[in-house]
PDB file of C-alpha atoms in Angstrom:
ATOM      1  CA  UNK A   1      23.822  13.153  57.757  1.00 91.00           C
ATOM      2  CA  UNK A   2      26.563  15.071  55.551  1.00 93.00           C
ATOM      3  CA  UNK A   3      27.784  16.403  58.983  1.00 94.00           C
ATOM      4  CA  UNK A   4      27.837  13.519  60.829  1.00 95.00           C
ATOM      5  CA  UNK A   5      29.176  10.921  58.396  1.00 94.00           C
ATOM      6  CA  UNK A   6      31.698  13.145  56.390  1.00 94.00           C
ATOM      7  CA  UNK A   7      32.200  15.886  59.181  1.00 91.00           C
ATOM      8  CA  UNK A   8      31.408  18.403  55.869  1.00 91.00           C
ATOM      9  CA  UNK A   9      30.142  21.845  57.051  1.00 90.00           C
ATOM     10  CA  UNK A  10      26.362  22.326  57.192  1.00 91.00           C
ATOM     11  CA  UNK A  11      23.782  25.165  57.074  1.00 92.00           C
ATOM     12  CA  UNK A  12      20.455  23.715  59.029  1.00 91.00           C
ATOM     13  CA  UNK A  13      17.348  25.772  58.264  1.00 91.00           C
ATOM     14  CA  UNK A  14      15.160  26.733  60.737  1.00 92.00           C
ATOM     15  CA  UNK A  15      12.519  24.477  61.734  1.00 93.00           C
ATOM     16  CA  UNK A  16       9.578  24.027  64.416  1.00 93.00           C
ATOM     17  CA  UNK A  17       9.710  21.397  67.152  1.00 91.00           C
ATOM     18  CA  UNK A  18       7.283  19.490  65.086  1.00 93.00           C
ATOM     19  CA  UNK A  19       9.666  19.290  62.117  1.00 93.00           C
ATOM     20  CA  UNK A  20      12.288  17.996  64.210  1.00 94.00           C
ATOM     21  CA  UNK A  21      10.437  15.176  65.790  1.00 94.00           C
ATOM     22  CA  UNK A  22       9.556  14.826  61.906  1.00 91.00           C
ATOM     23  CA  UNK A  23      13.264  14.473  61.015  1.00 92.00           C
ATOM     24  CA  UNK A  24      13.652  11.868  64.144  1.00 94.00           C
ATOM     25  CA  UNK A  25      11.239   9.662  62.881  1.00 91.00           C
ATOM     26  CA  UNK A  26      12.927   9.525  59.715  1.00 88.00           C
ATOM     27  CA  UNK A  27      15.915   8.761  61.137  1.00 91.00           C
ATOM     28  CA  UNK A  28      14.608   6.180  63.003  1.00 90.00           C
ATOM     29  CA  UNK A  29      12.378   5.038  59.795  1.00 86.00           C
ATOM     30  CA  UNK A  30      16.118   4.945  57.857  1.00 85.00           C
ATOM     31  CA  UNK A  31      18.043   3.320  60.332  1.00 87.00           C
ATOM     32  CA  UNK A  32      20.763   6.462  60.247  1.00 91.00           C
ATOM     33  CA  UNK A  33      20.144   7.746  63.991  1.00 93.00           C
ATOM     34  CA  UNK A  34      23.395   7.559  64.672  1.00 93.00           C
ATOM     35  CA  UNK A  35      24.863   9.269  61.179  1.00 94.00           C
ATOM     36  CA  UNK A  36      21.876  11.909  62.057  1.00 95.00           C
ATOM     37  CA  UNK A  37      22.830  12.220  65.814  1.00 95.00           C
ATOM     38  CA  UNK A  38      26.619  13.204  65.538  1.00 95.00           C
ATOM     39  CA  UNK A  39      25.266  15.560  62.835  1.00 95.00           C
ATOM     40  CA  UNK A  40      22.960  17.511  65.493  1.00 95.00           C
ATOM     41  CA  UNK A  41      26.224  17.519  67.505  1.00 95.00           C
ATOM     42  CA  UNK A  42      28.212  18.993  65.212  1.00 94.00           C
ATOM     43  CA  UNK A  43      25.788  21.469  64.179  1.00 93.00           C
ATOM     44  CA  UNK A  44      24.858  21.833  68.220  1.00 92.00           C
ATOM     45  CA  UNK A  45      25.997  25.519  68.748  1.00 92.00           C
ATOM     46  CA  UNK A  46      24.234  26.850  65.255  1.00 93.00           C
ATOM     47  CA  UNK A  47      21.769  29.266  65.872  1.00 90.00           C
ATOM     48  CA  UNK A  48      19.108  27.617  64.280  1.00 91.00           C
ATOM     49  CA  UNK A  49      18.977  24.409  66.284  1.00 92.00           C
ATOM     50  CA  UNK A  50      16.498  24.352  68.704  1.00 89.00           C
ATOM     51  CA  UNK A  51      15.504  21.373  70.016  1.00 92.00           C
ATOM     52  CA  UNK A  52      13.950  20.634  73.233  1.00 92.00           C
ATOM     53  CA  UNK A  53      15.623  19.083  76.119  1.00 93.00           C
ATOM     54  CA  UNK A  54      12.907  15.894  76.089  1.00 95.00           C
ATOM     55  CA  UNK A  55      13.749  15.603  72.248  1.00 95.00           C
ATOM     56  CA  UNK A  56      17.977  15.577  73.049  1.00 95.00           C
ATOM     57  CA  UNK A  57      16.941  12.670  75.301  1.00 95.00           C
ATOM     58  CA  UNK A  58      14.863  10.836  73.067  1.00 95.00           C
ATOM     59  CA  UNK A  59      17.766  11.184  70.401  1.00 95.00           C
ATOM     60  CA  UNK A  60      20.216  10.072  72.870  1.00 94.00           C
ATOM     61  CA  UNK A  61      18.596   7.203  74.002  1.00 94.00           C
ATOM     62  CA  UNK A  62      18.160   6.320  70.817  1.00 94.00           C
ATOM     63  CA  UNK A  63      21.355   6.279  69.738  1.00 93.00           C
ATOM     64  CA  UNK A  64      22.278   4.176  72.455  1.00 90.00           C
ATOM     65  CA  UNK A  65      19.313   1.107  71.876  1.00 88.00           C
ATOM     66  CA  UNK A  66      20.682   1.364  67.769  1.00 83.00           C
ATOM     67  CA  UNK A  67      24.358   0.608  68.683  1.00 77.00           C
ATOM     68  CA  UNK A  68      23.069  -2.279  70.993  1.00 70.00           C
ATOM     69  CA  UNK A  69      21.067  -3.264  68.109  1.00 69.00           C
ATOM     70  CA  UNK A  70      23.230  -2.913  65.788  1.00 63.00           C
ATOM     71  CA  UNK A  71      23.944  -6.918  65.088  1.00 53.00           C
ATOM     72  CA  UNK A  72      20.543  -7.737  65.769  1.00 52.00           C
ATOM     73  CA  UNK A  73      19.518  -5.311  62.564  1.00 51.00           C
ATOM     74  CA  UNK A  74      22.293  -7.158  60.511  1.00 51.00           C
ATOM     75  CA  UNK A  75      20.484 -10.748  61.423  1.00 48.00           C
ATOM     76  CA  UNK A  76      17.463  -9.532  60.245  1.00 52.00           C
ATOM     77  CA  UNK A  77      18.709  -9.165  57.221  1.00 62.00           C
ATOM     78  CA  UNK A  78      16.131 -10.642  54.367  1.00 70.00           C
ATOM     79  CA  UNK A  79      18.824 -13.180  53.165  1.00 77.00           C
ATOM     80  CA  UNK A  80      16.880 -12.863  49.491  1.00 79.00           C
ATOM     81  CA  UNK A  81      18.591  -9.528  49.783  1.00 84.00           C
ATOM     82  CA  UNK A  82      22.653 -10.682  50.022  1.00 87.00           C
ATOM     83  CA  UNK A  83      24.830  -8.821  47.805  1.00 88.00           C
ATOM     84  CA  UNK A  84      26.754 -11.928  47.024  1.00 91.00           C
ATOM     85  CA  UNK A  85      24.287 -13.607  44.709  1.00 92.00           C
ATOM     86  CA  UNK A  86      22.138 -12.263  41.396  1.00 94.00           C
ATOM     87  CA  UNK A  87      19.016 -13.872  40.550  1.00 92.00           C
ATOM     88  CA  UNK A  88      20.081 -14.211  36.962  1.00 93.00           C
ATOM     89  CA  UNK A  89      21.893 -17.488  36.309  1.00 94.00           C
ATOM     90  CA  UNK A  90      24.113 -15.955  33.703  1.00 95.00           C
ATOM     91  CA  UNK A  91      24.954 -12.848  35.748  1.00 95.00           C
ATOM     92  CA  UNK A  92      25.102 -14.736  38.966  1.00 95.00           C
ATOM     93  CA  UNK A  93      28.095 -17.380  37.659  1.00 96.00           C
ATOM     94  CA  UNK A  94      29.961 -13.900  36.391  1.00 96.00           C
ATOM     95  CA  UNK A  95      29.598 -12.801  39.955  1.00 96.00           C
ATOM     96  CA  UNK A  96      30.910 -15.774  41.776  1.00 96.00           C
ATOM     97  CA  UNK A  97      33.995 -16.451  39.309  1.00 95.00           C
ATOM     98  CA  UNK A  98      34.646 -12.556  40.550  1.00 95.00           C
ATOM     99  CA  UNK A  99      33.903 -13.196  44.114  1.00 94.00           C
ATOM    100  CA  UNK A 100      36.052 -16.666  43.977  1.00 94.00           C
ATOM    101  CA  UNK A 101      38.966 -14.837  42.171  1.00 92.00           C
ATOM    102  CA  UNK A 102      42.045 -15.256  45.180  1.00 87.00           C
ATOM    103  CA  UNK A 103      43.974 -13.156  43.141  1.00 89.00           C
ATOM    104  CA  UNK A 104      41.554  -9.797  42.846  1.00 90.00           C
ATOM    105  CA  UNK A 105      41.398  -7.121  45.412  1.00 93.00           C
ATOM    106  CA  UNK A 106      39.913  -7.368  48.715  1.00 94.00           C
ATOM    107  CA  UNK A 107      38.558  -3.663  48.727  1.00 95.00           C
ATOM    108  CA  UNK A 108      37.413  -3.626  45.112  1.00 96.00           C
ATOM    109  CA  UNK A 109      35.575  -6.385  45.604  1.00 96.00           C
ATOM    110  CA  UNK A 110      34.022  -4.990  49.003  1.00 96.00           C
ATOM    111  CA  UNK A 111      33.008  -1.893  46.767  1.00 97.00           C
ATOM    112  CA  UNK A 112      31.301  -4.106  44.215  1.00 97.00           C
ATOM    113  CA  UNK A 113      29.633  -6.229  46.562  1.00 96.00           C
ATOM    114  CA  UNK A 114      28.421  -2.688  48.252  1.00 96.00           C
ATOM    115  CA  UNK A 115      27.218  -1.422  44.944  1.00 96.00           C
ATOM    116  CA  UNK A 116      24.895  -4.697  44.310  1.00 96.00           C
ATOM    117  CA  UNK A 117      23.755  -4.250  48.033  1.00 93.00           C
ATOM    118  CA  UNK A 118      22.039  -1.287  46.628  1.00 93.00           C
ATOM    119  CA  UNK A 119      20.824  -2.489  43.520  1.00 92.00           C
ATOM    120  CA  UNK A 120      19.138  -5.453  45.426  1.00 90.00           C
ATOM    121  CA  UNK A 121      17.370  -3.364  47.523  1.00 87.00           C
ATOM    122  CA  UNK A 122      16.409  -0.677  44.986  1.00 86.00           C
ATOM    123  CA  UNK A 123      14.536  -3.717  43.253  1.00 85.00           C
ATOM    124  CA  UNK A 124      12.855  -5.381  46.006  1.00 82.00           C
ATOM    125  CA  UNK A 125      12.470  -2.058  48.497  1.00 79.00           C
ATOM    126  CA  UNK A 126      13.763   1.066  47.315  1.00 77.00           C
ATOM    127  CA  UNK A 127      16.684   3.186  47.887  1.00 78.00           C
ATOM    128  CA  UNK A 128      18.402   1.636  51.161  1.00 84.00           C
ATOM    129  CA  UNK A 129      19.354   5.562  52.633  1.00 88.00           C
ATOM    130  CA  UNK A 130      21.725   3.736  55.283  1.00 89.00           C
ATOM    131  CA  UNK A 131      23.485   1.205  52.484  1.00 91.00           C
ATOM    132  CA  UNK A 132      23.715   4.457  50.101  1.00 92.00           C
ATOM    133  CA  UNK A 133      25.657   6.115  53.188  1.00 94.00           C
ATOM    134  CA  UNK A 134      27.695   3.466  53.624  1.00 94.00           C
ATOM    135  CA  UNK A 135      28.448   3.619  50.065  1.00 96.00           C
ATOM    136  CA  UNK A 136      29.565   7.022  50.927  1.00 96.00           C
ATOM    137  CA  UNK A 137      31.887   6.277  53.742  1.00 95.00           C
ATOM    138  CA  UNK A 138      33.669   3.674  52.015  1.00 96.00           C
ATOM    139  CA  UNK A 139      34.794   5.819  49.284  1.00 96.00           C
ATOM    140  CA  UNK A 140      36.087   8.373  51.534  1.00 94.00           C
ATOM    141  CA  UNK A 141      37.912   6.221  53.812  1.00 94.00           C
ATOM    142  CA  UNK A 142      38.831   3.291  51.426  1.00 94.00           C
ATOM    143  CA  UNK A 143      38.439   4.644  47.878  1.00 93.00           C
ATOM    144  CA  UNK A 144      41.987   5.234  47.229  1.00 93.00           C
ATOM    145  CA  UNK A 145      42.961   1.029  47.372  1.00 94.00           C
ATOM    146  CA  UNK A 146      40.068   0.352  45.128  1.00 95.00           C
ATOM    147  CA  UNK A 147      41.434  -0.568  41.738  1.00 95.00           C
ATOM    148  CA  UNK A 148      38.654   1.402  39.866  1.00 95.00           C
ATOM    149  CA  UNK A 149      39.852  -0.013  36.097  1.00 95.00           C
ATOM    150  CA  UNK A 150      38.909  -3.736  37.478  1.00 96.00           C
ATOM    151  CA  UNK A 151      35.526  -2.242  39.320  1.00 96.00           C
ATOM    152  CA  UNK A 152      34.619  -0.798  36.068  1.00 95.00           C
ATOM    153  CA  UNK A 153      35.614  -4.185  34.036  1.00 96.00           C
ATOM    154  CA  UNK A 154      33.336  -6.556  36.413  1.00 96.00           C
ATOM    155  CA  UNK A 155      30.483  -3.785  36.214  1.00 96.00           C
ATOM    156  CA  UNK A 156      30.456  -3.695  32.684  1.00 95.00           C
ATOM    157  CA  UNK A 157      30.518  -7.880  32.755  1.00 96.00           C
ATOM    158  CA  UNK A 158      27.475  -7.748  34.644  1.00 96.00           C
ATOM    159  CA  UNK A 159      25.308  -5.444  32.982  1.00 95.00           C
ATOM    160  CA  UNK A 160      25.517  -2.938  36.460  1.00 94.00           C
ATOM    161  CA  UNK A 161      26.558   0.403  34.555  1.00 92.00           C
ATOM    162  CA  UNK A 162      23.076   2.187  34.415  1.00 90.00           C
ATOM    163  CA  UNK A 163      22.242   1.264  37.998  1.00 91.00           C
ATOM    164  CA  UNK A 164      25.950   2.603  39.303  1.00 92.00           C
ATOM    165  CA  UNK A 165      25.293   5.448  37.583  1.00 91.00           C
ATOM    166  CA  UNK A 166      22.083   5.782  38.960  1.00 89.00           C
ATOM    167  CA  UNK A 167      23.948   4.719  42.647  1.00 91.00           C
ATOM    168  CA  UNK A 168      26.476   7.830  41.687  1.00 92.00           C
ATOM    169  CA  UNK A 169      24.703  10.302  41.116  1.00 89.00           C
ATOM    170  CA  UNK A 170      22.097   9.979  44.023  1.00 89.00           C
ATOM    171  CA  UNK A 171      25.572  10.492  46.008  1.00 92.00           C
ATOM    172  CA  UNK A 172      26.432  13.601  44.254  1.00 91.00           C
ATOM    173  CA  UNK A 173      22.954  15.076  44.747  1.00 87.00           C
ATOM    174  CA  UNK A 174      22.209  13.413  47.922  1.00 88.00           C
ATOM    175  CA  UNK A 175      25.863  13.612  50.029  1.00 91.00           C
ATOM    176  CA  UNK A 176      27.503  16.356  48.262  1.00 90.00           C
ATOM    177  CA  UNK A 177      29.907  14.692  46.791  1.00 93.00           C
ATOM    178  CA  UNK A 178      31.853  15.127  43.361  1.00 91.00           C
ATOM    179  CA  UNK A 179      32.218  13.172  40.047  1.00 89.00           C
ATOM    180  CA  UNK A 180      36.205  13.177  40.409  1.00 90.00           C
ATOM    181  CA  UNK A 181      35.217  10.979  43.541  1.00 92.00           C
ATOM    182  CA  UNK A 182      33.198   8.676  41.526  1.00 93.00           C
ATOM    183  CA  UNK A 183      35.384   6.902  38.480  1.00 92.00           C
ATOM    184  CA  UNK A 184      32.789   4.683  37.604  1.00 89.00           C
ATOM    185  CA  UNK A 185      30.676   7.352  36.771  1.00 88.00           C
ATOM    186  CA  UNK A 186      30.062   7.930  32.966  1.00 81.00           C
ATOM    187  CA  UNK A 187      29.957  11.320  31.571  1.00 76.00           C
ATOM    188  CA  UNK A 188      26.026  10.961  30.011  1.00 73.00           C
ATOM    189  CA  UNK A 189      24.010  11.854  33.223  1.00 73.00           C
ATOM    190  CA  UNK A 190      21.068  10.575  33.785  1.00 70.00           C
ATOM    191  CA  UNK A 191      18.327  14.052  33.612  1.00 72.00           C
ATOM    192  CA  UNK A 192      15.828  12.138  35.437  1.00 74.00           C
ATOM    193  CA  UNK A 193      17.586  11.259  38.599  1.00 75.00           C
ATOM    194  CA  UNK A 194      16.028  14.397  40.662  1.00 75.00           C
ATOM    195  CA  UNK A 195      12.820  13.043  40.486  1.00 74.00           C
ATOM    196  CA  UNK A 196      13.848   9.472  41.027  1.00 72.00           C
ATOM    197  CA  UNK A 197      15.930   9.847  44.479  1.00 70.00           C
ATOM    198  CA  UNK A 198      12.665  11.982  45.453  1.00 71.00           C
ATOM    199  CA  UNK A 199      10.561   9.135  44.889  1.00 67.00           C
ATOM    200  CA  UNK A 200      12.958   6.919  46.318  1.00 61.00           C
ATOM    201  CA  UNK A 201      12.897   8.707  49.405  1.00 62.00           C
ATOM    202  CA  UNK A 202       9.297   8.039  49.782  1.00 60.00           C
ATOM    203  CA  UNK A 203      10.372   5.365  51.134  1.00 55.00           C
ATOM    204  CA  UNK A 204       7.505   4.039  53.545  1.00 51.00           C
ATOM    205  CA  UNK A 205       9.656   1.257  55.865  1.00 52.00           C
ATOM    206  CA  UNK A 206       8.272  -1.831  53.688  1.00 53.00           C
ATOM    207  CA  UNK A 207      10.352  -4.513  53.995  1.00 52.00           C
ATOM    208  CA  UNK A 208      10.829  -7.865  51.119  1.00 48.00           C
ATOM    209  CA  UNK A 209       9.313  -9.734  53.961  1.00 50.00           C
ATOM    210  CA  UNK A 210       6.100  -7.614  53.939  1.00 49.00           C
ATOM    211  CA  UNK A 211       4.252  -8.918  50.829  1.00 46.00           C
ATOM    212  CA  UNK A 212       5.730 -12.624  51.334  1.00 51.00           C
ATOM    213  CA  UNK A 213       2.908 -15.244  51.604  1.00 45.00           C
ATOM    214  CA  UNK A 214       2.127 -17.049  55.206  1.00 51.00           C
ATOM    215  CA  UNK A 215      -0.257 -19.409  56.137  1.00 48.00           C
ATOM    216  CA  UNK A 216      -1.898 -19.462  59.629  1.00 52.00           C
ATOM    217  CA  UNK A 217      -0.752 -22.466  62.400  1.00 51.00           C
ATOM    218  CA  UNK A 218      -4.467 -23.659  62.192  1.00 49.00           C
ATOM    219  CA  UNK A 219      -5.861 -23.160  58.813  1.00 46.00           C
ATOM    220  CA  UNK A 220      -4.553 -24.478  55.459  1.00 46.00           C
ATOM    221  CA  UNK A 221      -5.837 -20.881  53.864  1.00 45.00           C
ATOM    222  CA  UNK A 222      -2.411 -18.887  52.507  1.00 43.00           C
ATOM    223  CA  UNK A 223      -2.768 -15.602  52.208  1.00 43.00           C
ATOM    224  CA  UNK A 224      -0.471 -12.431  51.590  1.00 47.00           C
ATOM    225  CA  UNK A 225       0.837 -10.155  54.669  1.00 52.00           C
ATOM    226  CA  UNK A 226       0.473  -7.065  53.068  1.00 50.00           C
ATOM    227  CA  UNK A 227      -1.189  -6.473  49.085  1.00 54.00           C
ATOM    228  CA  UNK A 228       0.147  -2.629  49.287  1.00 56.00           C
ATOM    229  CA  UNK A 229       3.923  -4.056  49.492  1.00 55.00           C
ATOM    230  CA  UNK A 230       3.429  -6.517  47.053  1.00 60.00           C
ATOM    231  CA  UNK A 231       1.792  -4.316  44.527  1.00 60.00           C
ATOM    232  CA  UNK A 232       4.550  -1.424  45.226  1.00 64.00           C
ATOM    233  CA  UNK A 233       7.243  -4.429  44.287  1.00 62.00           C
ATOM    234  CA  UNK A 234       5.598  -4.855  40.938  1.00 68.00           C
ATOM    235  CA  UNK A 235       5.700  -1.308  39.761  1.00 70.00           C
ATOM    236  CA  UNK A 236       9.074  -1.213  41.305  1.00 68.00           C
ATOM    237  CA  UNK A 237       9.923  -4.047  39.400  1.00 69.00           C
ATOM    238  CA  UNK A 238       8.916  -2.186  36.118  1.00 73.00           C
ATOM    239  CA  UNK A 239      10.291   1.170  36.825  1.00 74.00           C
ATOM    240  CA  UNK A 240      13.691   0.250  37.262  1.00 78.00           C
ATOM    241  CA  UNK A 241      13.490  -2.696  34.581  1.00 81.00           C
ATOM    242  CA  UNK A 242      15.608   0.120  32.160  1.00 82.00           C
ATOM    243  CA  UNK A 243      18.160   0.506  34.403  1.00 85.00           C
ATOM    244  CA  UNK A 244      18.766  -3.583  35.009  1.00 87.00           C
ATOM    245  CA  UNK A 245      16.825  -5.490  33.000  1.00 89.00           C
ATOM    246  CA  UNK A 246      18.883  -8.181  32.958  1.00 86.00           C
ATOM    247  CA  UNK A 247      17.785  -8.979  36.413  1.00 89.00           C
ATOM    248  CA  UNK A 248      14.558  -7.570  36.818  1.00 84.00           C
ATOM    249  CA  UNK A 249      12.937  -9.626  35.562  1.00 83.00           C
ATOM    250  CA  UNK A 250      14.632 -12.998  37.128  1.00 87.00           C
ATOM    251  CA  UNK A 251      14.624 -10.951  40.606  1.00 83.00           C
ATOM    252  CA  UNK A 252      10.613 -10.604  40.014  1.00 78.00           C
ATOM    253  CA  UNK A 253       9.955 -14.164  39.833  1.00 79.00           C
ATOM    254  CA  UNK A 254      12.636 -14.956  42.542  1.00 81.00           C
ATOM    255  CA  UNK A 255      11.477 -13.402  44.873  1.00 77.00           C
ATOM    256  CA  UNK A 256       7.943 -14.744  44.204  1.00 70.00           C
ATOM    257  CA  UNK A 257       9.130 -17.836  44.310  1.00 71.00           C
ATOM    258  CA  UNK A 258      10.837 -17.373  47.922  1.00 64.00           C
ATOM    259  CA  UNK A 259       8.123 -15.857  49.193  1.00 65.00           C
ATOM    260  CA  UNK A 260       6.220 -19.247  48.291  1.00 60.00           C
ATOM    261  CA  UNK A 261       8.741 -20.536  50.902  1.00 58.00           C
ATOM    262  CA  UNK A 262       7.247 -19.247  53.819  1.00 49.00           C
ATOM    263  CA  UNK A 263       4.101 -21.838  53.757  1.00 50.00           C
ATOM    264  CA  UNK A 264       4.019 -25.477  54.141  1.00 48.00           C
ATOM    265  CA  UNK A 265       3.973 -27.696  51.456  1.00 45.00           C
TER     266      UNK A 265
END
């Protein structure tokens, strides 16, 4: 993904067919086939890539059904999950007098709005690996009309500092890239953030919309899609609480409440 999104120059390690079709799924599982795909072909001629001719074709083809997918994906979108609105009231005016601003910049408020994309799905699903990446690209190709000293004013306004921080570093240790990058990175580092973007990354496919209540066409019984997910979004919910507790909290019961939304009255 370092190789195919920031054309960076990578090592790959020898692996087994097996491990390969073990890095496809995850690609697949991530929704970063294509980011993975132009990696393989930059890597192609390395002598540790071996992959079979079936598994080039599956890749392929994959590639091809994600970029014909690729609006469909956006629609399905949770729309509990827009970066454009906070579940606290307090926070959430803050945000829209920023976002309503005619007079502040386009691309720092694209970056900010990318930066809560994260930190929405962090709380309700874990580490979005394709939103981080996109995180990524936008800094390299559109970091340098980002007015950083307003970024880091609206952050601080909004309580976001520990969970940029936390966004930052997972893209120094993750993507390879460096602080000077980053300028609203503080200088205290987080020591823990190793093990968190590990457990981050076991990151299972659960979706918001997995753990929201339904009710039957036939039966007036409600009862929840999936216990695991919802269970996972409560400790979720209290693990990151340090990092945004502002929010938390409020997204907690939001989302409870929306998932209410899915049954009849």
């Amino acid at each position: 993904m370092r190789s195919g999104a920031f054309n960076s120059d990578e090592k790959l390690e020898a692996m087994s067919a097996f491990k390969w079709d073990c890095l496809y799924q995850l690609a697949v599982m991530h929704e970063v086939i294509p980011y993975a795909y132009k990696g393989l072909m930059n890597c192609k001629n390395q002598f540790f890539l071996h992959l079979t001719d079936k598994q080039w074709k599956e890749w392929q083809k994959t590639v091809e059904k994600a970029k014909g997918n690729q609006q469909d994906m956006n629609e399905e979108e949770d729309d509990f999950l827009r970066p454009d609105h906070l579940t606290n009231p307090v926070l959430n005016h803050k945000l829209q007098d920023i976002l309503d601003d005619e007079h502040s910049d386009i691309s720092t408020r694209h970056l900010l709005l990318l930066l809560i994309s994260i930190v929405r799905h962090i709380l309700n699903e874990g580490m979005p690996i394709h939103q981080l990446l996109q995180l990524g690209v936008f800094l390299r190709q559109e970091g340098s009309k980002v007015d950083f000293e307003t970024l880091g004013k609206w952050i601080s306004s909004l309580n976001l500092s520990p969970m940029c921080q936390l966004e930052g570093q997972c893209l120094i240790l993750l993507y390879g890239f460096q602080s000077e990058e980053l300028p609203f990175l503080q200088d205290k580092k987080d020591k823990r953030v190793e093990a968190i973007a590990q457990e981050l990354l076991e990151f299972t496919n659960t979706r918001s919309q997995d753990w929201y209540f339904s009710q039957d066409a036939d039966s007036i019984f409600v009862h929840n899609s999936n216990t695991s997910a919802m269970f996972s979004h409560i400790r979720r919910s209290a693990r990151y609480f340090r990092y945004f507790p502002s929010e938390s909290l409020t997204n907690f019961f939001a989302s409870f409440v929306h998932s209410l939304s899915h049954i009849e009255e």
